[in-house]
Tab-separated table of N, CA and C in Angstrom:
chain	number	residue	atom	x	y	z
A	1	MET	N	85.746	136.960	165.684
A	1	MET	CA	85.943	136.555	164.310
A	1	MET	C	86.411	135.116	164.268
A	2	VAL	N	85.791	134.338	163.397
A	2	VAL	CA	86.108	132.930	163.269
A	2	VAL	C	87.138	132.756	162.161
A	3	ARG	N	88.204	132.015	162.477
A	3	ARG	CA	89.233	131.736	161.483
A	3	ARG	C	88.975	130.366	160.880
A	4	LEU	N	88.907	130.324	159.578
A	4	LEU	CA	88.715	129.052	158.895
A	4	LEU	C	90.060	128.403	158.617
A	5	ARG	N	90.096	127.160	158.810
A	5	ARG	CA	91.314	126.416	158.509
A	5	ARG	C	91.419	126.215	156.993
A	6	PRO	N	92.605	125.998	156.490
A	6	PRO	CA	92.775	125.826	155.047
A	6	PRO	C	91.901	124.720	154.453
A	7	ILE	N	91.733	123.608	155.137
A	7	ILE	CA	90.902	122.520	154.614
A	7	ILE	C	89.456	122.974	154.498
A	8	ALA	N	88.988	123.699	155.458
A	8	ALA	CA	87.611	124.181	155.427
A	8	ALA	C	87.427	125.164	154.275
A	9	CYS	N	88.413	126.010	154.027
A	9	CYS	CA	88.341	126.960	152.905
A	9	CYS	C	88.279	126.214	151.578
A	10	LEU	N	89.084	125.178	151.449
A	10	LEU	CA	89.086	124.395	150.227
A	10	LEU	C	87.729	123.717	150.011
A	11	ALA	N	87.161	123.180	151.076
A	11	ALA	CA	85.860	122.519	150.969
A	11	ALA	C	84.780	123.500	150.539
A	12	ILE	N	84.878	124.730	150.957
A	12	ILE	CA	83.889	125.739	150.600
A	12	ILE	C	84.108	126.217	149.163
A	13	LEU	N	85.353	126.404	148.753
A	13	LEU	CA	85.649	126.950	147.434
A	13	LEU	C	85.673	125.908	146.315
A	14	LEU	N	85.891	124.641	146.645
A	14	LEU	CA	86.023	123.613	145.615
A	14	LEU	C	84.830	123.534	144.659
A	15	PRO	N	83.581	123.532	145.139
A	15	PRO	CA	82.470	123.487	144.182
A	15	PRO	C	82.452	124.672	143.221
A	16	ALA	N	82.926	125.812	143.645
A	16	ALA	CA	82.960	126.979	142.770
A	16	ALA	C	84.113	126.901	141.770
A	17	LEU	N	85.204	126.216	142.123
A	17	LEU	CA	86.367	126.129	141.248
A	17	LEU	C	86.264	125.006	140.217
A	18	LEU	N	85.501	123.965	140.479
A	18	LEU	CA	85.435	122.828	139.554
A	18	LEU	C	85.031	123.215	138.140
A	19	PRO	N	84.023	124.063	137.926
A	19	PRO	CA	83.711	124.422	136.533
A	19	PRO	C	84.867	125.115	135.827
A	20	VAL	N	85.649	125.902	136.546
A	20	VAL	CA	86.793	126.598	135.939
A	20	VAL	C	87.917	125.623	135.643
A	21	ILE	N	88.183	124.716	136.571
A	21	ILE	CA	89.257	123.747	136.391
A	21	ILE	C	88.922	122.776	135.270
A	22	GLY	N	87.671	122.355	135.150
A	22	GLY	CA	87.275	121.342	134.180
A	22	GLY	C	86.849	121.891	132.835
A	23	CYS	N	87.286	123.100	132.447
A	23	CYS	CA	86.808	123.689	131.206
A	23	CYS	C	87.548	123.193	129.972
A	24	GLY	N	88.638	122.448	130.146
A	24	GLY	CA	89.374	121.939	128.985
A	24	GLY	C	88.593	120.861	128.267
A	25	LYS	N	88.733	120.797	126.948
A	25	LYS	CA	88.022	119.824	126.107
A	25	LYS	C	88.840	118.548	126.040
A	26	THR	N	88.210	117.419	126.321
A	26	THR	CA	88.863	116.131	126.193
A	26	THR	C	88.376	115.487	124.912
A	27	CYS	N	89.296	115.152	124.036
A	27	CYS	CA	88.939	114.548	122.759
A	27	CYS	C	89.134	113.049	122.839
A	28	PRO	N	88.237	112.277	122.242
A	28	PRO	CA	88.420	110.823	122.231
A	28	PRO	C	89.577	110.447	121.312
A	29	THR	N	90.207	109.337	121.622
A	29	THR	CA	91.280	108.820	120.774
A	29	THR	C	90.634	108.186	119.550
A	30	MET	N	91.025	108.657	118.368
A	30	MET	CA	90.453	108.125	117.134
A	30	MET	C	91.413	108.353	115.981
A	31	ALA	N	91.203	107.623	114.923
A	31	ALA	CA	91.961	107.826	113.690
A	31	ALA	C	90.955	108.027	112.570
A	32	TRP	N	91.368	108.693	111.517
A	32	TRP	CA	90.463	108.939	110.400
A	32	TRP	C	91.251	108.982	109.102
A	33	ILE	N	90.498	108.982	108.001
A	33	ILE	CA	91.111	109.027	106.676
A	33	ILE	C	90.585	110.251	105.938
A	34	ASN	N	91.488	111.002	105.341
A	34	ASN	CA	91.138	112.145	104.497
A	34	ASN	C	91.188	111.687	103.041
A	35	TYR	N	90.183	112.131	102.247
A	35	TYR	CA	90.062	111.656	100.863
A	35	TYR	C	90.098	112.795	99.855
A	36	VAL	N	90.660	112.471	98.675
A	36	VAL	CA	90.571	113.338	97.501
A	36	VAL	C	90.298	112.426	96.293
A	37	THR	N	89.438	112.891	95.411
A	37	THR	CA	89.101	112.135	94.205
A	37	THR	C	89.774	112.778	93.002
A	38	VAL	N	90.327	111.956	92.123
A	38	VAL	CA	90.929	112.425	90.876
A	38	VAL	C	90.092	111.866	89.733
A	39	GLY	N	89.588	112.778	88.911
A	39	GLY	CA	88.814	112.391	87.735
A	39	GLY	C	89.596	112.699	86.473
A	40	LEU	N	89.422	111.857	85.475
A	40	LEU	CA	90.112	112.048	84.199
A	40	LEU	C	89.185	112.682	83.184
A	41	ASP	N	89.790	113.473	82.302
A	41	ASP	CA	89.063	114.121	81.209
A	41	ASP	C	89.908	113.954	79.953
A	42	GLY	N	89.277	113.977	78.813
A	42	GLY	CA	90.020	113.888	77.549
A	42	GLY	C	90.058	112.469	77.024
A	43	ASP	N	91.161	112.123	76.359
A	43	ASP	CA	91.326	110.819	75.725
A	43	ASP	C	91.866	109.819	76.755
A	44	THR	N	90.966	109.105	77.400
A	44	THR	CA	91.359	108.205	78.488
A	44	THR	C	91.460	106.747	78.054
A	45	ARG	N	91.365	106.469	76.766
A	45	ARG	CA	91.366	105.089	76.263
A	45	ARG	C	92.571	104.277	76.722
A	46	ASN	N	93.751	104.889	76.775
A	46	ASN	CA	94.975	104.147	77.106
A	46	ASN	C	95.375	104.238	78.576
A	47	VAL	N	94.563	104.888	79.394
A	47	VAL	CA	94.904	105.019	80.815
A	47	VAL	C	94.601	103.710	81.535
A	48	ALA	N	95.620	103.141	82.151
A	48	ALA	CA	95.458	101.904	82.919
A	48	ALA	C	95.251	102.205	84.396
A	49	TRP	N	95.895	103.237	84.882
A	49	TRP	CA	95.768	103.597	86.285
A	49	TRP	C	96.236	105.019	86.537
A	50	VAL	N	95.869	105.537	87.692
A	50	VAL	CA	96.245	106.885	88.106
A	50	VAL	C	97.078	106.768	89.373
A	51	GLN	N	98.132	107.549	89.437
A	51	GLN	CA	99.023	107.555	90.587
A	51	GLN	C	98.999	108.935	91.219
A	52	LEU	N	99.025	108.977	92.537
A	52	LEU	CA	99.098	110.233	93.274
A	52	LEU	C	100.320	110.181	94.168
A	53	CYS	N	101.123	111.258	94.144
A	53	CYS	CA	102.352	111.299	94.940
A	53	CYS	C	102.391	112.533	95.823
A	54	THR	N	102.897	112.352	97.031
A	54	THR	CA	103.238	113.455	97.925
A	54	THR	C	104.766	113.541	97.893
A	55	PRO	N	105.365	114.502	98.552
A	55	PRO	CA	106.830	114.521	98.583
A	55	PRO	C	107.432	113.282	99.245
A	56	ASP	N	106.628	112.560	100.073
A	56	ASP	CA	107.142	111.414	100.820
A	56	ASP	C	106.864	110.053	100.199
A	57	SER	N	105.786	109.923	99.433
A	57	SER	CA	105.432	108.604	98.910
A	57	SER	C	104.446	108.711	97.759
A	58	CYS	N	104.245	107.581	97.077
A	58	CYS	CA	103.290	107.495	95.970
A	58	CYS	C	102.338	106.344	96.213
A	59	SER	N	101.145	106.465	95.638
A	59	SER	CA	100.172	105.386	95.722
A	59	SER	C	100.640	104.219	94.865
A	60	GLN	N	100.135	103.053	95.170
A	60	GLN	CA	100.465	101.850	94.416
A	60	GLN	C	99.469	101.666	93.276
A	61	GLN	N	99.840	100.885	92.298
A	61	GLN	CA	98.966	100.602	91.159
A	61	GLN	C	97.778	99.776	91.622
A	62	THR	N	96.614	100.073	91.073
A	62	THR	CA	95.430	99.275	91.354
A	62	THR	C	94.552	99.236	90.115
A	63	ASP	N	93.914	98.116	89.880
A	63	ASP	CA	92.987	98.030	88.757
A	63	ASP	C	91.594	97.626	89.221
A	64	ARG	N	91.439	97.482	90.527
A	64	ARG	CA	90.117	97.176	91.076
A	64	ARG	C	89.984	97.904	92.415
A	65	PRO	N	88.745	98.064	92.907
A	65	PRO	CA	88.579	98.746	94.185
A	65	PRO	C	89.328	98.035	95.300
A	66	ALA	N	89.995	98.822	96.109
A	66	ALA	CA	90.713	98.276	97.251
A	66	ALA	C	89.759	98.128	98.424
A	67	PRO	N	90.017	97.173	99.319
A	67	PRO	CA	89.176	97.093	100.505
A	67	PRO	C	89.419	98.330	101.362
A	68	PRO	N	88.431	98.729	102.158
A	68	PRO	CA	88.642	99.903	102.992
A	68	PRO	C	89.811	99.659	103.940
A	69	PRO	N	90.637	100.678	104.164
A	69	PRO	CA	91.774	100.484	105.054
A	69	PRO	C	91.301	100.202	106.467
A	70	VAL	N	92.034	99.359	107.163
A	70	VAL	CA	91.709	99.033	108.541
A	70	VAL	C	92.449	100.016	109.436
A	71	LEU	N	91.685	100.752	110.220
A	71	LEU	CA	92.293	101.699	111.134
A	71	LEU	C	92.737	100.972	112.386
A	72	PRO	N	93.833	101.401	112.994
A	72	PRO	CA	94.310	100.738	114.201
A	72	PRO	C	93.321	100.922	115.340
A	73	THR	N	93.310	99.956	116.236
A	73	THR	CA	92.453	100.059	117.408
A	73	THR	C	93.014	101.129	118.319
A	74	ALA	N	92.163	101.993	118.793
A	74	ALA	CA	92.590	103.084	119.669
A	74	ALA	C	92.685	102.560	121.089
A	75	THR	N	93.883	102.137	121.483
A	75	THR	CA	94.108	101.640	122.824
A	75	THR	C	94.963	102.647	123.567
A	76	PRO	N	94.351	103.413	124.493
A	76	PRO	CA	95.129	104.420	125.201
A	76	PRO	C	96.270	103.785	125.983
A	77	THR	N	97.372	104.479	126.054
A	77	THR	CA	98.501	104.030	126.854
A	77	THR	C	98.558	104.897	128.092
A	78	PRO	N	99.132	104.379	129.173
A	78	PRO	CA	99.182	105.169	130.396
A	78	PRO	C	99.911	106.489	130.224
A	79	THR	N	100.926	106.514	129.362
A	79	THR	CA	101.713	107.734	129.206
A	79	THR	C	101.371	108.491	127.943
A	80	GLY	N	100.493	107.945	127.098
A	80	GLY	CA	100.200	108.582	125.805
A	80	GLY	C	101.450	108.578	124.963
A	81	ALA	N	102.085	107.423	124.870
A	81	ALA	CA	103.420	107.267	124.316
A	81	ALA	C	103.699	108.068	123.061
A	82	ASN	N	102.772	108.102	122.109
A	82	ASN	CA	103.066	108.838	120.883
A	82	ASN	C	102.111	110.007	120.688
A	83	GLY	N	101.407	110.416	121.719
A	83	GLY	CA	100.536	111.577	121.641
A	83	GLY	C	99.187	111.297	121.004
A	84	LEU	N	98.985	110.105	120.464
A	84	LEU	CA	97.713	109.780	119.827
A	84	LEU	C	96.942	108.732	120.611
A	85	GLY	N	97.534	108.209	121.680
A	85	GLY	CA	96.871	107.182	122.452
A	85	GLY	C	97.133	105.778	121.942
A	86	PHE	N	98.024	105.624	120.959
A	86	PHE	CA	98.361	104.308	120.448
A	86	PHE	C	99.619	103.821	121.149
A	87	PRO	N	99.719	102.526	121.424
A	87	PRO	CA	100.978	102.008	121.952
A	87	PRO	C	102.100	102.253	120.944
A	88	PRO	N	103.335	102.397	121.390
A	88	PRO	CA	104.446	102.648	120.472
A	88	PRO	C	104.508	101.604	119.369
A	89	GLY	N	104.666	102.076	118.126
A	89	GLY	CA	104.778	101.199	116.972
A	89	GLY	C	103.449	100.659	116.460
A	90	GLN	N	102.324	101.070	117.070
A	90	GLN	CA	101.039	100.542	116.643
A	90	GLN	C	100.089	101.637	116.170
A	91	GLY	N	100.598	102.806	115.860
A	91	GLY	CA	99.761	103.889	115.359
A	91	GLY	C	99.486	103.719	113.883
A	92	PRO	N	98.824	104.709	113.277
A	92	PRO	CA	98.527	104.596	111.850
A	92	PRO	C	99.804	104.582	111.013
A	93	ALA	N	99.741	103.912	109.879
A	93	ALA	CA	100.892	103.845	108.975
A	93	ALA	C	101.235	105.247	108.496
A	94	GLU	N	102.504	105.596	108.550
A	94	GLU	CA	102.919	106.916	108.118
A	94	GLU	C	103.051	106.964	106.600
A	95	HIS	N	102.539	108.019	106.018
A	95	HIS	CA	102.688	108.305	104.596
A	95	HIS	C	102.158	107.199	103.696
A	96	HIS	N	101.161	106.495	104.125
A	96	HIS	CA	100.544	105.473	103.294
A	96	HIS	C	99.375	106.104	102.549
A	97	ILE	N	99.331	105.884	101.240
A	97	ILE	CA	98.253	106.430	100.415
A	97	ILE	C	97.424	105.265	99.908
A	98	SER	N	96.181	105.193	100.351
A	98	SER	CA	95.302	104.146	99.830
A	98	SER	C	94.675	104.642	98.535
A	99	VAL	N	94.291	103.706	97.681
A	99	VAL	CA	93.698	104.082	96.399
A	99	VAL	C	92.641	103.065	96.018
A	100	GLU	N	91.567	103.546	95.457
A	100	GLU	CA	90.548	102.669	94.892
A	100	GLU	C	89.995	103.327	93.640
A	101	ARG	N	89.682	102.488	92.677
A	101	ARG	CA	89.124	102.991	91.421
A	101	ARG	C	87.610	103.067	91.565
A	102	ASN	N	87.063	104.236	91.283
A	102	ASN	CA	85.620	104.471	91.372
A	102	ASN	C	85.084	104.716	89.973
A	103	GLY	N	84.738	103.681	89.272
A	103	GLY	CA	84.227	103.849	87.921
A	103	GLY	C	85.343	103.855	86.902
A	104	THR	N	84.991	104.245	85.686
A	104	THR	CA	85.922	104.203	84.568
A	104	THR	C	87.018	105.245	84.673
A	105	ASP	N	86.663	106.467	85.018
A	105	ASP	CA	87.624	107.568	84.970
A	105	ASP	C	87.765	108.314	86.294
A	106	ALA	N	87.663	107.616	87.423
A	106	ALA	CA	87.814	108.281	88.722
A	106	ALA	C	88.523	107.359	89.708
A	107	TRP	N	89.402	107.950	90.490
A	107	TRP	CA	90.126	107.239	91.530
A	107	TRP	C	89.992	108.042	92.819
A	108	ARG	N	89.875	107.348	93.951
A	108	ARG	CA	89.791	108.013	95.254
A	108	ARG	C	91.016	107.621	96.065
A	109	PHE	N	91.707	108.640	96.573
A	109	PHE	CA	92.935	108.445	97.340
A	109	PHE	C	92.693	108.832	98.790
A	110	GLY	N	93.233	108.038	99.705
A	110	GLY	CA	93.041	108.281	101.127
A	110	GLY	C	94.359	108.412	101.862
A	111	PHE	N	94.357	109.284	102.864
A	111	PHE	CA	95.533	109.549	103.700
A	111	PHE	C	95.127	109.373	105.152
A	112	VAL	N	95.784	108.473	105.873
A	112	VAL	CA	95.467	108.248	107.274
A	112	VAL	C	95.978	109.435	108.091
A	113	MET	N	95.037	110.212	108.595
A	113	MET	CA	95.304	111.358	109.474
A	113	MET	C	96.307	112.355	108.893
A	114	GLU	N	96.400	112.451	107.595
A	114	GLU	CA	97.269	113.420	106.938
A	114	GLU	C	96.468	114.182	105.898
A	115	SER	N	96.885	115.396	105.629
A	115	SER	CA	96.247	116.213	104.589
A	115	SER	C	97.337	117.011	103.880
A	116	PRO	N	97.978	116.396	102.885
A	116	PRO	CA	99.081	117.076	102.204
A	116	PRO	C	98.610	118.340	101.493
A	117	GLY	N	99.465	119.346	101.486
A	117	GLY	CA	99.136	120.618	100.846
A	117	GLY	C	99.199	120.576	99.343
A	118	SER	N	100.072	119.726	98.805
A	118	SER	CA	100.151	119.603	97.349
A	118	SER	C	100.510	118.166	96.996
A	119	VAL	N	100.068	117.762	95.812
A	119	VAL	CA	100.320	116.411	95.316
A	119	VAL	C	100.590	116.485	93.819
A	120	THR	N	101.169	115.420	93.298
A	120	THR	CA	101.331	115.264	91.854
A	120	THR	C	100.492	114.063	91.442
A	121	VAL	N	99.661	114.257	90.429
A	121	VAL	CA	98.841	113.155	89.912
A	121	VAL	C	99.312	112.818	88.505
A	122	ARG	N	99.295	111.514	88.197
A	122	ARG	CA	99.737	111.041	86.889
A	122	ARG	C	98.746	110.017	86.358
A	123	ALA	N	98.483	110.088	85.079
A	123	ALA	CA	97.751	109.037	84.373
A	123	ALA	C	98.798	108.211	83.650
A	124	LEU	N	98.758	106.891	83.837
A	124	LEU	CA	99.757	106.004	83.253
A	124	LEU	C	99.100	104.924	82.410
A	125	ASP	N	99.841	104.476	81.404
A	125	ASP	CA	99.332	103.366	80.593
A	125	ASP	C	99.746	102.049	81.237
A	126	SER	N	99.410	100.935	80.606
A	126	SER	CA	99.674	99.623	81.199
A	126	SER	C	101.163	99.320	81.336
A	127	ALA	N	102.007	99.989	80.549
A	127	ALA	CA	103.454	99.788	80.649
A	127	ALA	C	104.096	100.732	81.673
A	128	GLY	N	103.300	101.636	82.251
A	128	GLY	CA	103.830	102.578	83.229
A	128	GLY	C	104.279	103.900	82.644
A	129	LYS	N	104.027	104.102	81.344
A	129	LYS	CA	104.395	105.367	80.692
A	129	LYS	C	103.415	106.461	81.126
A	130	THR	N	103.948	107.641	81.451
A	130	THR	CA	103.120	108.762	81.874
A	130	THR	C	102.423	109.385	80.680
A	131	LEU	N	101.090	109.414	80.719
A	131	LEU	CA	100.289	110.013	79.653
A	131	LEU	C	99.907	111.460	79.974
A	132	ALA	N	99.795	111.774	81.261
A	132	ALA	CA	99.480	113.134	81.715
A	132	ALA	C	99.967	113.269	83.148
A	133	GLU	N	100.375	114.487	83.503
A	133	GLU	CA	100.887	114.744	84.856
A	133	GLU	C	100.524	116.161	85.258
A	134	LYS	N	100.220	116.333	86.531
A	134	LYS	CA	99.820	117.653	87.018
A	134	LYS	C	100.123	117.746	88.507
A	135	ARG	N	100.718	118.865	88.900
A	135	ARG	CA	100.938	119.152	90.325
A	135	ARG	C	99.826	120.089	90.763
A	136	VAL	N	99.164	119.752	91.870
A	136	VAL	CA	98.041	120.563	92.346
A	136	VAL	C	98.151	120.820	93.845
A	137	SER	N	97.619	121.959	94.247
A	137	SER	CA	97.478	122.280	95.671
A	137	SER	C	96.118	121.791	96.117
A	138	LEU	N	96.060	121.243	97.327
A	138	LEU	CA	94.804	120.742	97.866
A	138	LEU	C	94.359	121.617	99.039
A	139	ALA	N	93.095	122.010	99.018
A	139	ALA	CA	92.491	122.745	100.126
A	139	ALA	C	91.529	121.781	100.812
A	140	TRP	N	91.794	121.459	102.068
A	140	TRP	CA	91.026	120.460	102.800
A	140	TRP	C	89.876	121.111	103.554
A	141	GLN	N	88.730	120.450	103.531
A	141	GLN	CA	87.534	120.897	104.242
A	141	GLN	C	87.153	119.790	105.222
A	142	GLN	N	87.198	120.125	106.513
A	142	GLN	CA	86.854	119.117	107.508
A	142	GLN	C	85.362	118.805	107.442
A	143	ILE	N	85.040	117.526	107.583
A	143	ILE	CA	83.649	117.098	107.593
A	143	ILE	C	83.341	116.526	108.971
A	144	GLY	N	82.107	116.545	109.361
A	144	GLY	CA	81.730	116.038	110.675
A	144	GLY	C	81.618	117.172	111.676
A	145	LYS	N	81.269	116.798	112.885
A	145	LYS	CA	80.974	117.801	113.910
A	145	LYS	C	82.113	118.056	114.884
A	146	ALA	N	83.095	117.178	114.972
A	146	ALA	CA	84.144	117.295	115.982
A	146	ALA	C	85.319	118.117	115.481
A	147	THR	N	85.062	119.339	115.038
A	147	THR	CA	86.134	120.136	114.454
A	147	THR	C	87.221	120.497	115.456
A	148	GLU	N	86.878	120.646	116.739
A	148	GLU	CA	87.897	121.013	117.716
A	148	GLU	C	88.842	119.859	118.021
A	149	CYS	N	88.474	118.645	117.666
A	149	CYS	CA	89.303	117.474	117.932
A	149	CYS	C	89.987	116.937	116.679
A	150	GLY	N	89.791	117.554	115.551
A	150	GLY	CA	90.289	116.999	114.304
A	150	GLY	C	89.258	116.020	113.782
A	151	GLY	N	89.495	115.461	112.658
A	151	GLY	CA	88.553	114.499	112.094
A	151	GLY	C	88.699	114.442	110.595
A	152	PRO	N	87.895	113.627	109.959
A	152	PRO	CA	88.047	113.425	108.518
A	152	PRO	C	87.820	114.704	107.721
A	153	ALA	N	88.516	114.772	106.591
A	153	ALA	CA	88.402	115.926	105.700
A	153	ALA	C	88.414	115.438	104.257
A	154	THR	N	87.903	116.279	103.388
A	154	THR	CA	87.960	115.998	101.957
A	154	THR	C	88.528	117.212	101.249
A	155	ALA	N	89.143	116.975	100.121
A	155	ALA	CA	89.641	118.061	99.280
A	155	ALA	C	88.765	118.110	98.036
A	156	ALA	N	88.712	119.274	97.406
A	156	ALA	CA	87.940	119.410	96.172
A	156	ALA	C	88.490	118.422	95.142
A	157	PRO	N	87.624	117.837	94.333
A	157	PRO	CA	88.086	116.882	93.313
A	157	PRO	C	89.110	117.520	92.370
A	158	VAL	N	90.031	116.697	91.927
A	158	VAL	CA	91.082	117.115	90.998
A	158	VAL	C	90.737	116.528	89.630
A	159	THR	N	90.853	117.343	88.583
A	159	THR	CA	90.640	116.853	87.224
A	159	THR	C	91.970	116.853	86.487
A	160	LEU	N	92.301	115.723	85.891
A	160	LEU	CA	93.528	115.560	85.111
A	160	LEU	C	93.119	115.329	83.658
A	161	THR	N	93.569	116.208	82.781
A	161	THR	CA	93.226	116.097	81.359
A	161	THR	C	94.305	115.311	80.624
A	162	VAL	N	93.846	114.278	79.910
A	162	VAL	CA	94.748	113.427	79.137
A	162	VAL	C	94.562	113.793	77.670
A	163	ASN	N	95.621	114.254	77.038
A	163	ASN	CA	95.569	114.593	75.610
A	163	ASN	C	95.791	113.343	74.772
A	164	SER	N	95.225	113.349	73.571
A	164	SER	CA	95.417	112.188	72.696
A	164	SER	C	96.873	112.117	72.260
A	165	THR	N	97.352	110.885	72.085
A	165	THR	CA	98.771	110.697	71.731
A	165	THR	C	98.951	110.280	70.304
């Protein structure tokens, strides 16, 4: 009977073990933006802008389309310092809500790699007075093919009804 040395056993078994060892999914380092659109209904004559708030922050006022947000460059770190592959302090802005006006009565809000469960939307006049307000739950639907790695999502559009004053 021939006795195999441990190195020889490893050399024989390694090709059979590689598919089992390498079965984990490696996801690329990336950032994305999740969007929800708010549309107005009713008497919108006095609405100057729409604001969306999460428990952590609110969108800023805008009267024209905002430029698309610039996502940080995905530069992997040797240690994966913050778990996203960004160097410390250079990841996506936390709790930042981008906003752009899409037409007369629609606004699109974006969240960098966040998908809040509920938000409050407000229609405001030019002086900042609230004309309508509504708290809504958002159900996010991931878009794209990389569902196992995360990725962009959209929520169903929100309609805010403004009553005449």
